[in-house]
Coordinates of C-alpha atoms in Angstrom, one line a residue:
Chain A
M1435 CA 10.6 126.1 8.3
K1436 CA 7.6 128.3 8.5
T1437 CA 4.5 127.3 6.9
P1438 CA 4.2 130.3 4.3
L1439 CA 7.8 129.9 3.0
A1440 CA 7.4 126.0 2.9
A1441 CA 4.5 126.6 0.7
L1442 CA 6.1 129.3 -1.3
I1443 CA 9.1 127.1 -2.0
A1444 CA 6.9 124.0 -2.9
G1445 CA 4.6 126.3 -5.3
V1446 CA 7.6 127.9 -7.0
F1447 CA 9.2 124.5 -7.4
G1448 CA 5.8 123.1 -8.8
S1449 CA 5.3 125.9 -11.2
A1450 CA 8.9 125.5 -12.6
Y1451 CA 8.3 121.7 -12.9
L1452 CA 4.9 122.1 -14.6
A1453 CA 6.3 125.0 -17.1
L1454 CA 9.1 122.6 -18.2
A1455 CA 6.4 119.6 -18.5
F1456 CA 4.7 121.7 -21.1
R1457 CA 8.1 122.2 -23.0
I1458 CA 8.4 118.4 -23.3
T1459 CA 8.2 117.5 -27.1
T1460 CA 5.4 115.2 -28.2
P1461 CA 6.4 113.2 -31.1
S1462 CA 4.1 113.9 -34.1
T1463 CA 4.5 110.3 -35.3
G1464 CA 4.1 107.3 -33.4
Y1465 CA 1.6 105.3 -31.6
A1466 CA 0.9 106.3 -28.2
F1467 CA -2.3 107.4 -26.4
V1468 CA -0.5 109.1 -23.8
G1469 CA 2.4 111.3 -24.7
P1470 CA 5.6 111.9 -22.5
R1471 CA 4.3 115.0 -21.0
A1472 CA 1.1 113.8 -19.5
F1473 CA 2.3 112.2 -16.4
P1474 CA 4.8 115.2 -15.7
I1475 CA 1.6 117.5 -16.0
I1476 CA -0.3 115.4 -13.6
V1477 CA 2.7 115.2 -11.0
G1478 CA 3.2 119.0 -11.6
L1479 CA -0.3 119.8 -10.5
G1480 CA 0.0 117.4 -7.7
I1481 CA 3.0 119.5 -6.5
L1482 CA 1.0 122.7 -6.8
G1483 CA -1.9 120.9 -4.9
A1484 CA 0.4 119.8 -2.1
A1485 CA 1.8 123.4 -2.0
L1486 CA -1.7 124.6 -1.3
W1487 CA -2.3 122.1 1.1
I1488 CA 0.8 123.1 3.1
W1489 CA -0.5 126.8 2.9
R1490 CA -3.7 125.7 4.5
S1491 CA -2.1 123.7 7.0
P1492 CA -0.4 125.8 9.4
M1493 CA 2.3 123.8 11.4
N1494 CA 4.4 124.7 14.7
F1495 CA 7.6 123.3 13.3
A1496 CA 10.8 124.4 15.0
A1497 CA 13.8 123.0 13.7
P1498 CA 16.6 122.3 16.1
P1499 CA 19.7 124.8 15.9
I1500 CA 22.6 123.8 13.6
D1501 CA 26.0 124.9 13.3
T1502 CA 25.8 126.7 9.8
R1503 CA 29.7 127.0 9.3
R1504 CA 30.3 123.4 9.8
L1505 CA 27.5 122.7 7.5
V1506 CA 28.7 124.9 4.7
A1507 CA 32.3 123.6 5.3
A1508 CA 31.2 119.9 4.9
V1509 CA 28.7 120.6 1.9
G1510 CA 31.9 122.3 0.2
L1511 CA 34.2 119.5 1.3
F1512 CA 32.0 116.9 -0.3
A1513 CA 31.5 118.9 -3.4
L1514 CA 35.2 119.1 -3.9
Y1515 CA 35.6 115.4 -3.0
A1516 CA 33.1 114.6 -5.9
L1517 CA 34.9 116.7 -8.2
L1518 CA 38.4 115.4 -7.4
F1519 CA 37.7 111.8 -6.9
E1520 CA 38.4 110.9 -10.6
R1521 CA 41.1 113.1 -11.3
V1522 CA 43.1 113.0 -8.0
G1523 CA 42.3 109.3 -7.5
F1524 CA 40.5 107.5 -4.8
L1525 CA 43.4 107.0 -2.2
L1526 CA 44.8 110.7 -2.6
S1527 CA 41.3 112.3 -2.4
T1528 CA 39.5 109.9 0.2
I1529 CA 42.2 109.9 3.1
P1530 CA 42.3 113.8 3.5
T1531 CA 38.4 114.0 3.0
M1532 CA 37.9 111.5 5.7
M1533 CA 40.2 113.1 8.2
L1534 CA 38.7 116.6 7.4
M1535 CA 35.2 115.4 7.7
S1536 CA 36.0 113.6 11.1
R1537 CA 37.3 117.0 12.3
L1538 CA 34.0 118.8 11.1
L1539 CA 32.0 116.0 13.0
G1540 CA 34.0 117.1 16.1
S1541 CA 36.9 114.8 16.4
R1542 CA 39.9 116.4 18.2
S1543 CA 42.3 113.4 17.6
P1544 CA 44.0 114.2 14.3
L1545 CA 46.6 111.3 14.7
R1546 CA 43.5 108.7 15.3
D1547 CA 41.7 110.3 12.4
A1548 CA 44.6 110.0 10.0
I1549 CA 45.0 106.2 11.0
V1550 CA 41.5 105.3 10.7
A1551 CA 41.2 107.2 7.4
A1552 CA 44.3 105.5 5.9
G1553 CA 43.4 102.1 7.2
L1554 CA 39.7 102.3 6.0
T1555 CA 40.8 103.8 2.5
F1556 CA 43.4 101.0 1.9
A1557 CA 40.8 98.3 3.1
I1558 CA 38.2 99.4 0.8
Y1559 CA 40.6 100.0 -2.2
G1560 CA 41.9 96.4 -1.7
M1561 CA 38.3 95.0 -1.4
F1562 CA 37.3 96.5 -4.8
Q1563 CA 40.5 95.6 -6.4
T1564 CA 40.7 92.0 -5.3
V1565 CA 37.3 90.9 -4.2
L1566 CA 34.8 92.8 -6.1
H1567 CA 37.0 93.5 -9.3
K1568 CA 35.9 96.8 -9.6
P1569 CA 39.0 99.1 -9.9
L1570 CA 38.7 102.6 -8.3
P1571 CA 40.3 105.5 -10.0
Q1572 CA 44.0 105.8 -9.5
G1573 CA 44.5 109.4 -10.7
W1574 CA 47.7 111.0 -10.0
L1575 CA 49.2 107.4 -8.7
G1576 CA 48.1 105.9 -12.1
Chain B
M616 CA -6.4 79.6 1.6
D617 CA -4.3 76.5 0.5
I618 CA -2.3 76.1 4.0
L619 CA -0.9 72.7 2.8
A620 CA 0.6 74.3 -0.2
A621 CA 2.1 77.0 1.8
F622 CA 3.7 74.5 4.1
S623 CA 4.9 72.6 1.4
N624 CA 6.4 75.6 -0.4
I625 CA 8.0 76.9 2.8
A626 CA 9.6 73.4 3.2
G627 CA 11.3 74.0 -0.1
G628 CA 12.2 77.5 1.0
F629 CA 14.1 75.9 4.1
G630 CA 16.1 73.9 1.7
T631 CA 17.3 77.1 -0.1
A632 CA 17.7 79.0 3.1
L633 CA 19.5 76.6 4.9
S634 CA 22.4 76.1 2.2
P635 CA 25.6 77.2 3.9
L636 CA 26.0 80.3 1.6
N637 CA 22.5 81.4 2.3
L638 CA 22.9 80.7 5.9
M639 CA 26.2 82.8 6.1
F640 CA 24.5 85.8 4.2
G641 CA 21.7 85.5 6.7
L642 CA 23.9 85.5 9.4
L643 CA 25.8 88.5 8.2
G644 CA 22.5 90.3 7.5
V645 CA 21.1 89.9 11.3
T646 CA 24.5 90.8 12.7
I647 CA 24.8 94.1 10.6
G648 CA 21.3 94.7 11.1
T649 CA 21.5 94.5 14.9
A650 CA 24.9 96.6 14.8
I651 CA 22.8 99.3 12.8
G652 CA 19.9 99.1 14.9
V653 CA 22.2 99.9 17.9
L654 CA 23.8 102.8 16.3
P655 CA 21.7 106.0 16.3
G656 CA 21.2 107.5 12.8
I657 CA 22.3 104.5 10.9
G658 CA 19.0 102.8 9.8
P659 CA 18.0 99.9 7.6
A660 CA 17.2 101.8 4.5
L661 CA 20.6 103.7 4.6
T662 CA 22.5 100.5 5.1
I663 CA 20.7 98.5 2.5
S664 CA 21.3 101.4 0.0
L665 CA 25.1 101.4 1.0
L666 CA 25.3 97.6 0.5
L667 CA 23.7 97.4 -2.6
P668 CA 26.4 98.4 -4.9
L669 CA 28.7 96.1 -3.1
T670 CA 26.3 93.2 -4.0
Y671 CA 26.1 93.7 -7.8
G672 CA 28.1 90.4 -8.5
L673 CA 26.1 88.4 -6.0
D674 CA 23.3 85.8 -6.6
P675 CA 20.1 87.6 -5.9
T676 CA 19.0 85.0 -3.3
P677 CA 21.7 85.4 -0.8
A678 CA 21.7 89.1 -1.2
L679 CA 18.0 89.4 -0.7
I680 CA 18.3 87.0 2.4
M681 CA 20.9 89.2 3.6
F682 CA 18.6 92.3 3.3
G683 CA 15.6 90.3 4.8
G684 CA 17.8 89.5 7.9
L685 CA 19.5 93.0 8.3
Y686 CA 15.8 94.4 8.0
Y687 CA 14.6 92.3 11.1
G688 CA 17.9 92.6 12.9
A689 CA 17.6 96.7 12.7
M690 CA 14.4 96.3 14.5
Y691 CA 15.8 94.0 17.4
G692 CA 18.8 96.1 17.8
G693 CA 17.1 99.6 18.1
S694 CA 15.7 98.5 21.6
T695 CA 19.0 98.2 23.1
T696 CA 20.0 101.8 23.1
S697 CA 16.5 102.9 23.8
I698 CA 16.5 100.9 27.1
L699 CA 20.2 101.5 28.0
V700 CA 21.1 104.9 26.8
K701 CA 17.7 106.7 26.0
M702 CA 18.9 107.2 22.5
P703 CA 16.7 105.2 20.2
G704 CA 18.7 103.7 17.4
E705 CA 15.4 103.7 15.2
A706 CA 12.4 106.0 15.1
A707 CA 10.5 102.8 15.8
S708 CA 12.1 102.4 19.0
V709 CA 11.4 105.8 20.5
V710 CA 8.4 104.6 22.5
T711 CA 10.5 101.8 24.0
A712 CA 12.6 104.4 25.6
L713 CA 9.8 105.7 27.6
D714 CA 9.4 103.0 30.0
G715 CA 12.6 101.0 29.0
F716 CA 14.8 103.5 30.2
E717 CA 12.9 104.0 33.5
M718 CA 13.1 100.2 33.9
A719 CA 16.9 100.4 33.4
R720 CA 17.1 103.4 35.9
Q721 CA 15.3 101.0 38.5
G722 CA 18.0 98.4 38.0
R723 CA 15.4 96.5 35.7
A724 CA 17.4 96.8 32.5
G725 CA 17.8 92.8 32.3
P726 CA 13.8 92.3 32.2
A727 CA 13.4 95.2 29.7
L728 CA 16.1 93.9 27.3
A729 CA 14.7 90.4 27.8
T730 CA 10.9 91.2 26.9
A731 CA 12.0 93.3 24.1
A732 CA 14.2 90.3 22.6
V733 CA 11.5 87.9 23.2
G734 CA 8.8 89.8 22.1
S735 CA 10.5 90.8 19.0
F736 CA 11.0 86.9 18.4
V737 CA 7.4 86.2 19.0
A738 CA 6.3 89.1 16.7
G739 CA 8.8 88.5 14.0
T740 CA 7.8 84.8 13.7
F741 CA 4.2 85.5 13.8
A742 CA 4.4 88.1 11.2
T743 CA 6.6 85.7 9.0
F744 CA 4.0 83.1 9.4
M745 CA 1.2 85.4 8.3
L746 CA 3.5 86.6 5.5
M747 CA 3.6 83.1 4.5
L748 CA -0.1 82.5 4.6
L749 CA -1.1 85.9 3.3
A750 CA 1.3 86.5 0.3
P751 CA 0.0 83.6 -1.8
V752 CA -3.6 84.6 -1.2
L753 CA -3.0 88.1 -2.3
V754 CA -0.9 86.8 -5.4
A755 CA -4.1 84.7 -6.2
I756 CA -6.3 87.7 -5.8
T757 CA -4.0 89.9 -8.0
L758 CA -3.2 87.3 -10.8
G759 CA -6.5 89.0 -12.5
F760 CA -5.1 92.6 -12.2
G761 CA -4.4 94.6 -15.2
P762 CA -2.5 97.8 -15.4
A763 CA -5.5 99.8 -14.3
E764 CA -5.7 97.9 -10.8
Y765 CA -1.9 98.1 -10.6
F766 CA -2.0 101.9 -11.0
A767 CA -4.8 102.3 -8.3
L768 CA -2.7 100.0 -5.9
M769 CA 0.3 102.4 -6.2
V770 CA -1.9 105.5 -6.0
L771 CA -3.4 103.9 -2.8
A772 CA 0.3 103.3 -1.5
L773 CA 1.3 106.9 -2.0
T774 CA -1.9 108.4 -0.7
T775 CA -1.8 106.3 2.5
V776 CA 1.9 107.4 3.2
A777 CA 0.5 110.9 3.5
G778 CA -2.8 109.8 5.3
L779 CA -1.0 107.8 7.9
S780 CA 2.0 109.7 8.4
M781 CA 3.3 110.8 11.9
E782 CA 4.4 114.0 10.3
S783 CA 2.5 116.7 8.4
P784 CA 0.3 114.9 5.8
A785 CA 0.7 118.0 3.5
R786 CA 4.3 118.0 3.7
T787 CA 4.5 114.4 3.3
M788 CA 2.4 114.6 0.2
F789 CA 4.7 117.2 -1.2
S790 CA 7.7 114.7 -0.4
V791 CA 5.9 111.8 -2.3
M792 CA 5.3 114.2 -5.2
L793 CA 8.9 115.3 -5.4
G794 CA 10.0 111.6 -5.6
L795 CA 7.5 111.2 -8.5
A796 CA 8.8 114.2 -10.2
I797 CA 12.5 113.0 -9.7
G798 CA 11.4 109.7 -11.3
T799 CA 10.4 111.5 -14.6
I800 CA 13.8 112.6 -15.1
G801 CA 15.6 111.0 -18.2
I802 CA 14.5 109.7 -21.6
D803 CA 10.9 108.5 -21.8
L804 CA 11.0 104.9 -22.9
Q805 CA 8.1 104.8 -25.2
T806 CA 8.7 108.0 -27.1
G807 CA 12.5 108.4 -26.7
Q808 CA 12.0 112.1 -25.8
A809 CA 14.4 113.6 -23.1
R810 CA 12.5 115.0 -20.0
Y811 CA 14.1 117.2 -17.4
T812 CA 17.5 116.5 -18.4
F813 CA 18.7 120.1 -18.9
G814 CA 21.0 119.1 -21.8
L815 CA 23.1 116.9 -19.6
P816 CA 23.8 113.6 -21.3
S817 CA 24.5 111.8 -17.8
L818 CA 20.8 112.5 -16.9
L819 CA 19.4 110.8 -20.1
G820 CA 19.5 107.4 -18.2
G821 CA 17.3 108.9 -15.6
I822 CA 18.1 108.9 -11.7
D823 CA 19.3 105.7 -10.4
V824 CA 17.4 104.7 -7.5
V825 CA 20.3 103.5 -5.3
T826 CA 22.2 106.8 -6.0
A827 CA 19.2 108.7 -4.8
A828 CA 18.7 106.6 -1.8
I829 CA 22.2 107.0 -0.9
G830 CA 22.1 110.6 -1.2
F831 CA 18.7 111.0 0.7
F832 CA 19.5 108.6 3.4
A833 CA 23.4 108.3 3.9
I834 CA 24.6 111.8 2.8
G835 CA 21.8 113.6 4.3
E836 CA 22.3 111.6 7.6
V837 CA 25.9 112.7 7.4
L838 CA 25.3 116.3 6.9
W839 CA 22.7 116.2 9.7
A840 CA 25.2 114.9 12.0
V841 CA 27.8 117.6 11.0
A842 CA 25.3 120.3 11.5
S843 CA 23.8 119.2 14.7
P844 CA 25.7 119.1 18.1
E845 CA 26.0 115.6 19.6
P846 CA 23.1 114.9 21.6
P847 CA 24.1 114.4 25.3
A848 CA 23.5 110.7 26.1
E849 CA 22.0 109.5 29.6
T850 CA 23.3 106.1 30.1
T851 CA 22.5 103.5 32.8
A852 CA 24.5 100.4 33.3
L853 CA 23.3 96.9 32.9
R854 CA 23.0 95.4 36.1
G855 CA 21.9 91.8 36.9
A856 CA 20.9 89.2 34.5
V857 CA 19.2 89.4 31.3
R858 CA 16.2 87.5 32.4
M859 CA 12.3 88.1 33.3
T860 CA 10.6 87.0 36.5
R861 CA 7.4 85.0 36.4
D862 CA 5.2 88.3 37.0
D863 CA 7.3 89.8 33.9
W864 CA 6.2 86.8 31.8
K865 CA 2.6 87.1 32.9
R866 CA 2.5 90.7 31.9
S867 CA 4.4 90.5 28.7
W868 CA 2.6 87.7 26.9
P869 CA -0.6 89.6 26.3
A870 CA 1.5 92.7 25.2
W871 CA 3.4 90.8 22.8
I872 CA 0.4 89.2 21.3
R873 CA -1.4 92.6 20.9
G874 CA 1.7 94.2 19.7
S875 CA 2.3 91.4 17.1
L876 CA -1.3 92.0 15.8
I877 CA -1.2 95.6 15.6
G878 CA 2.3 95.6 14.0
F879 CA 1.5 93.2 11.4
G880 CA -1.9 95.1 10.5
V881 CA -0.2 98.3 10.4
G882 CA 2.8 96.8 8.5
V883 CA 0.7 95.6 5.7
L884 CA -0.9 99.0 5.1
P885 CA 1.4 100.8 2.6
G886 CA 3.0 103.7 4.1
A887 CA 1.9 103.2 7.7
G888 CA 5.6 101.8 8.9
A889 CA 6.7 100.5 12.0
T890 CA 6.8 103.9 14.1
I891 CA 3.1 104.3 14.0
A892 CA 2.7 100.6 14.9
T893 CA 4.8 101.1 18.1
F894 CA 2.7 104.2 19.0
L895 CA -0.6 102.4 18.5
S896 CA 0.7 99.5 20.5
Y897 CA 1.8 101.8 23.4
A898 CA -1.6 103.5 23.4
T899 CA -3.3 100.1 23.2
E900 CA -1.2 98.8 26.3
R901 CA -2.1 102.0 28.2
R902 CA -5.8 101.4 27.6
A903 CA -5.6 97.8 28.4
S904 CA -3.8 98.4 31.8
R905 CA -5.4 98.8 35.1
T906 CA -2.8 101.6 36.1
P907 CA -2.6 103.5 33.0
D908 CA -1.1 106.4 34.9
K909 CA 2.0 104.2 35.6
F910 CA 3.1 104.1 32.1
G911 CA 6.4 106.1 31.8
S912 CA 7.6 105.2 35.1
G913 CA 9.0 101.6 34.0
M914 CA 5.9 99.5 32.9
I915 CA 7.2 96.3 31.3
E916 CA 4.1 96.3 28.9
G917 CA 5.2 99.5 27.7
V918 CA 8.3 98.0 26.2
A919 CA 6.9 94.5 25.4
G920 CA 4.0 95.9 23.3
P921 CA 5.8 98.2 21.0
E922 CA 8.9 96.1 20.4
A923 CA 6.7 93.2 19.4
A924 CA 4.9 95.9 17.1
N925 CA 7.9 97.1 15.4
N926 CA 9.0 93.6 14.5
A927 CA 5.8 92.4 13.4
S928 CA 5.4 95.6 11.2
A929 CA 8.7 94.8 9.4
G930 CA 7.1 91.3 8.5
G931 CA 3.9 92.8 7.4
S932 CA 5.5 95.5 5.4
L933 CA 6.9 92.5 3.2
V934 CA 3.4 91.3 2.4
P935 CA 2.6 94.1 -0.2
L936 CA 6.3 94.2 -1.5
L937 CA 6.5 90.5 -2.2
A938 CA 3.0 89.8 -3.4
L939 CA 2.3 93.1 -5.2
G940 CA 5.5 94.7 -5.8
V941 CA 4.3 97.8 -4.0
P942 CA 6.6 99.1 -1.1
G943 CA 5.2 100.9 1.8
S944 CA 8.1 102.4 3.3
G945 CA 11.6 103.6 3.0
T946 CA 13.2 100.4 3.8
T947 CA 10.9 98.3 1.4
A948 CA 11.4 101.0 -1.2
V949 CA 15.2 100.4 -1.2
M950 CA 14.5 96.4 -1.2
L951 CA 12.3 96.8 -4.3
A952 CA 15.3 98.6 -5.8
A953 CA 17.4 95.8 -4.9
F954 CA 14.9 93.4 -6.5
Q955 CA 15.0 95.7 -9.7
L956 CA 18.7 95.6 -9.8
Y957 CA 18.6 91.9 -10.1
G958 CA 16.2 92.1 -13.1
L959 CA 13.3 90.9 -10.8
Q960 CA 10.0 92.4 -10.2
P961 CA 8.1 91.4 -7.0
G962 CA 4.4 90.4 -7.5
P963 CA 2.6 87.4 -8.7
L964 CA 4.9 86.5 -11.4
L965 CA 8.0 86.3 -9.0
F966 CA 6.1 83.8 -7.0
A967 CA 5.5 81.7 -10.5
Q968 CA 8.9 82.3 -12.1
R969 CA 11.4 82.1 -8.8
P970 CA 9.6 80.2 -6.2
D971 CA 13.1 79.3 -4.9
L972 CA 13.9 82.9 -4.1
V973 CA 10.7 83.8 -2.7
W974 CA 10.3 81.0 -0.3
G975 CA 14.0 80.9 0.4
L976 CA 13.4 84.6 1.5
I977 CA 10.6 83.8 3.8
A978 CA 12.0 80.8 5.4
S979 CA 15.2 82.7 5.9
L980 CA 13.2 85.2 8.0
Y981 CA 12.2 82.5 10.3
I982 CA 16.0 81.6 10.6
A983 CA 16.8 85.2 11.2
N984 CA 14.3 85.4 14.0
V985 CA 16.1 82.5 15.9
L986 CA 19.7 83.8 15.0
L987 CA 18.7 87.3 16.5
L988 CA 17.3 85.9 19.6
A989 CA 20.5 83.9 20.0
L990 CA 22.9 87.0 19.1
N991 CA 21.0 89.5 21.1
L992 CA 20.4 88.2 24.6
P993 CA 23.9 86.7 25.3
L994 CA 25.8 89.3 23.2
I995 CA 24.2 92.3 24.7
G996 CA 27.4 93.7 26.3
L997 CA 29.1 93.5 22.7
W998 CA 26.3 95.5 21.2
I999 CA 26.5 98.2 23.8
R1000 CA 30.3 98.5 22.9
L1001 CA 29.4 99.6 19.5
L1002 CA 28.2 102.9 21.0
K1003 CA 31.8 103.5 21.8
V1004 CA 32.6 103.9 18.0
P1005 CA 33.3 107.8 17.9
R1006 CA 30.6 109.6 16.0
P1007 CA 33.1 111.4 13.8
I1008 CA 34.7 108.1 12.6
L1009 CA 31.3 106.7 12.0
F1010 CA 29.8 109.1 9.7
S1011 CA 32.9 110.0 7.8
A1012 CA 33.1 106.2 7.1
V1013 CA 29.5 106.3 6.0
L1014 CA 30.5 109.3 3.5
V1015 CA 33.5 107.2 2.1
L1016 CA 31.4 104.2 1.8
S1017 CA 28.6 106.0 0.1
S1018 CA 30.8 107.6 -2.5
V1019 CA 32.6 104.5 -3.4
G1020 CA 29.4 102.5 -3.5
V1021 CA 27.9 105.3 -6.0
Y1022 CA 30.9 105.4 -8.1
A1023 CA 31.6 101.6 -8.5
A1024 CA 28.0 101.2 -9.5
S1025 CA 28.4 103.3 -12.6
N1026 CA 32.1 104.2 -13.0
N1027 CA 30.8 107.9 -13.5
A1028 CA 32.0 110.6 -11.2
F1029 CA 28.8 112.6 -12.2
D1030 CA 26.9 110.4 -9.8
L1031 CA 29.0 111.7 -7.0
I1032 CA 27.6 115.2 -7.7
V1033 CA 23.8 113.6 -8.1
V1034 CA 24.5 112.1 -4.7
W1035 CA 25.9 115.2 -3.2
F1036 CA 22.8 117.1 -4.5
F1037 CA 20.2 114.9 -3.0
G1038 CA 22.2 114.6 0.2
V1039 CA 22.0 118.7 0.4
L1040 CA 18.4 118.4 -0.7
S1041 CA 17.6 115.9 2.1
F1042 CA 19.1 118.0 4.8
F1043 CA 17.1 121.0 4.0
M1044 CA 13.9 118.8 3.3
R1045 CA 14.5 117.5 7.2
R1046 CA 15.3 121.1 8.3
G1047 CA 11.9 122.2 6.8
G1048 CA 9.8 119.4 8.1
F1049 CA 9.6 117.2 5.0
P1050 CA 10.0 113.6 5.6
I1051 CA 12.6 111.9 3.4
A1052 CA 11.4 108.3 3.0
P1053 CA 8.2 109.2 0.9
T1054 CA 10.3 110.9 -1.6
V1055 CA 12.3 107.6 -2.2
L1056 CA 9.1 105.8 -2.2
G1057 CA 7.8 108.2 -4.9
L1058 CA 11.1 107.9 -6.9
V1059 CA 10.8 104.2 -6.8
L1060 CA 7.2 103.8 -7.6
G1061 CA 7.0 106.7 -9.9
P1062 CA 8.3 105.1 -13.1
L1063 CA 6.1 102.1 -12.5
L1064 CA 3.1 104.1 -11.7
E1065 CA 3.5 105.9 -15.1
Q1066 CA 4.2 102.8 -17.0
E1067 CA 0.8 101.4 -15.7
F1068 CA -1.0 104.4 -16.3
R1069 CA 0.0 104.5 -19.9
K1070 CA -0.6 100.8 -20.4
A1071 CA -4.1 101.2 -18.8
L1072 CA -5.0 104.1 -21.4
A1073 CA -3.3 102.2 -24.3
I1074 CA -5.6 99.2 -23.6
S1075 CA -8.8 101.2 -23.2
I1076 CA -7.8 103.1 -26.3
G1077 CA -7.2 106.5 -24.7
D1078 CA -10.5 106.3 -22.5
P1079 CA -9.6 107.7 -19.0
T1080 CA -12.8 106.3 -17.4
V1081 CA -11.1 102.9 -17.4
F1082 CA -9.7 103.6 -13.9
F1083 CA -13.3 104.1 -12.7
T1084 CA -15.2 101.7 -14.7
R1085 CA -13.3 98.6 -13.7
P1086 CA -14.6 97.7 -10.4
I1087 CA -11.5 96.7 -8.6
S1088 CA -9.6 99.7 -9.8
A1089 CA -12.5 102.0 -8.7
V1090 CA -12.8 100.6 -5.3
I1091 CA -9.1 101.0 -4.7
L1092 CA -9.0 104.5 -6.1
A1093 CA -12.0 105.3 -3.8
A1094 CA -9.9 104.1 -0.8
A1095 CA -7.0 106.4 -1.8
C1096 CA -9.6 109.4 -2.1
V1097 CA -10.9 108.3 1.5
S1098 CA -7.4 108.2 2.8
L1099 CA -6.4 111.6 1.4
M1100 CA -9.7 113.0 2.9
W1101 CA -9.0 111.3 6.1
S1102 CA -5.8 113.0 6.5
W1103 CA -7.3 116.3 5.4
F1104 CA -9.8 116.3 8.1
R1105 CA -7.9 114.6 10.7
R1106 CA -4.9 116.8 10.6
G1107 CA -5.9 119.3 8.0
R1108 CA -4.9 122.0 10.4
G1109 CA -1.2 120.2 10.8
S1110 CA 1.0 119.5 13.5
G1111 CA 4.7 119.2 13.6
S1112 CA 6.6 116.2 14.9
A1113 CA 10.2 115.6 16.0
L1114 CA 10.1 112.3 14.1
T1115 CA 11.0 114.0 11.0
H1116 CA 14.4 114.6 12.4
R1117 CA 14.9 111.0 12.8

């Protein structure tokens, strides 16, 4: 990322964080020499300081090329997984997610991916149910 | 320094570490550690984060013994792929690839692997010995520390991260501040005020460190693997026996000793980490050599020194963690989170209240070193086979294990959204040249830093000069300022580093 853009993002984030720090309510009663907003204000100023430092430190940084389509698909897939995990259940959401993620990671062996996904998912499910005693959501299978 | 007391304590520690259960967890730790050291992209911080939710039900002693062994094991395993595949498993093994892979190409992979393993053993044992001696001394010194001194120590840790960073100090400082900012999310425990929760009840309890660490390290790594094309691996076969000649031994010994000293010294400094130790060691070996121009063409010293340094730095980094409760790297930050998860706070009190745990952990590190030496050299062929695990399967498994771990810890699907958010953030930070580990360090230290800050001001009845009028606090804060100014002048104009991508 080029220096001006990195500094700008850091500066905008620092300003927003600092503005929100000033909106933290300080209780009118109670015994505290330092209220709840003091530390966030210091951190906010620190972020702005870091943004300024970034601005003053030009850096020749070239990130390697990426496959944007795959990235967007993976981010979307994981978001969908997070949303459906409880509703659909661990088994029914994890197996297809793992298969699709393997595909996005470059796998061209759907059968192998399906076997590994099912095997690992059932193994994890069994371990959580029987060894760790932490039941995972059953969703539609419940 | 009461050396006799240290030996008496460590004897008790061996009693704990050698119990069958702890020994089994130690073995499990070094085995997993070696495996993740071999696998590129899967580091100790990531693995400990993943394992934490699975160890909730365990007693803290075996769990922490496992994490200690895992940390040491990862440092051992990293060299194997550097030497044979020129694909370092860890950033701390990048330097090893320079001469290690050249040695392998010349048919000397055996001596390269042997000097790395024996050097790691020598350095790991030395660092554990120094940890055993130094930690109680630091504990004795810090018994008189108050909140002002602890606040100053944490400030020093955070500024040193930027000062000694291999990446841009300015961007590292931003990463640290971002971690501190994330640490302020949730209810303020002193006043009950909600901060940065945006009306979301799930954020009132704050951001769980383990959830954030899994997002930053594990999910970020999965997204990185998805978006980046698989790096072409240059491989050499292991020919001949894994042993060194008399000349190899003669050349390796001094490098192991220098590497151990450099690694331990750098490891003790908060924020410096194993990577910088290996680069320093490599530079030292070049300077000490009569043929510095031959470095890069298969010099055994170029493998022996850095491999000793990265193991010694792992031991060194446990000194501030155990004695002061102040982590200095991503891995030790996650280890501090592990201690906190079990309701323990490393530092002087832990030595007094749980000597069995502290000394058991230190003793287990000696055992881990022996186990690693036994596991690494004879089983080298097995470890190399791990590289045949297809990348798609490896990373999709990391994704699933991360999600399950995070969900199981809280039984709240909202945490999956949180982990997703931090994963995406981690990816874009790396793309932008911002290192990740300092953010996790800031997140772990942030709440402690604020607590000590407020306690110090409460004791001084609101007088902010307390940080400068108490001599130790003033000296530590002055050191923090020097560290910041050093990084400003040294690399104020900044330079990029490919290490951010590791």
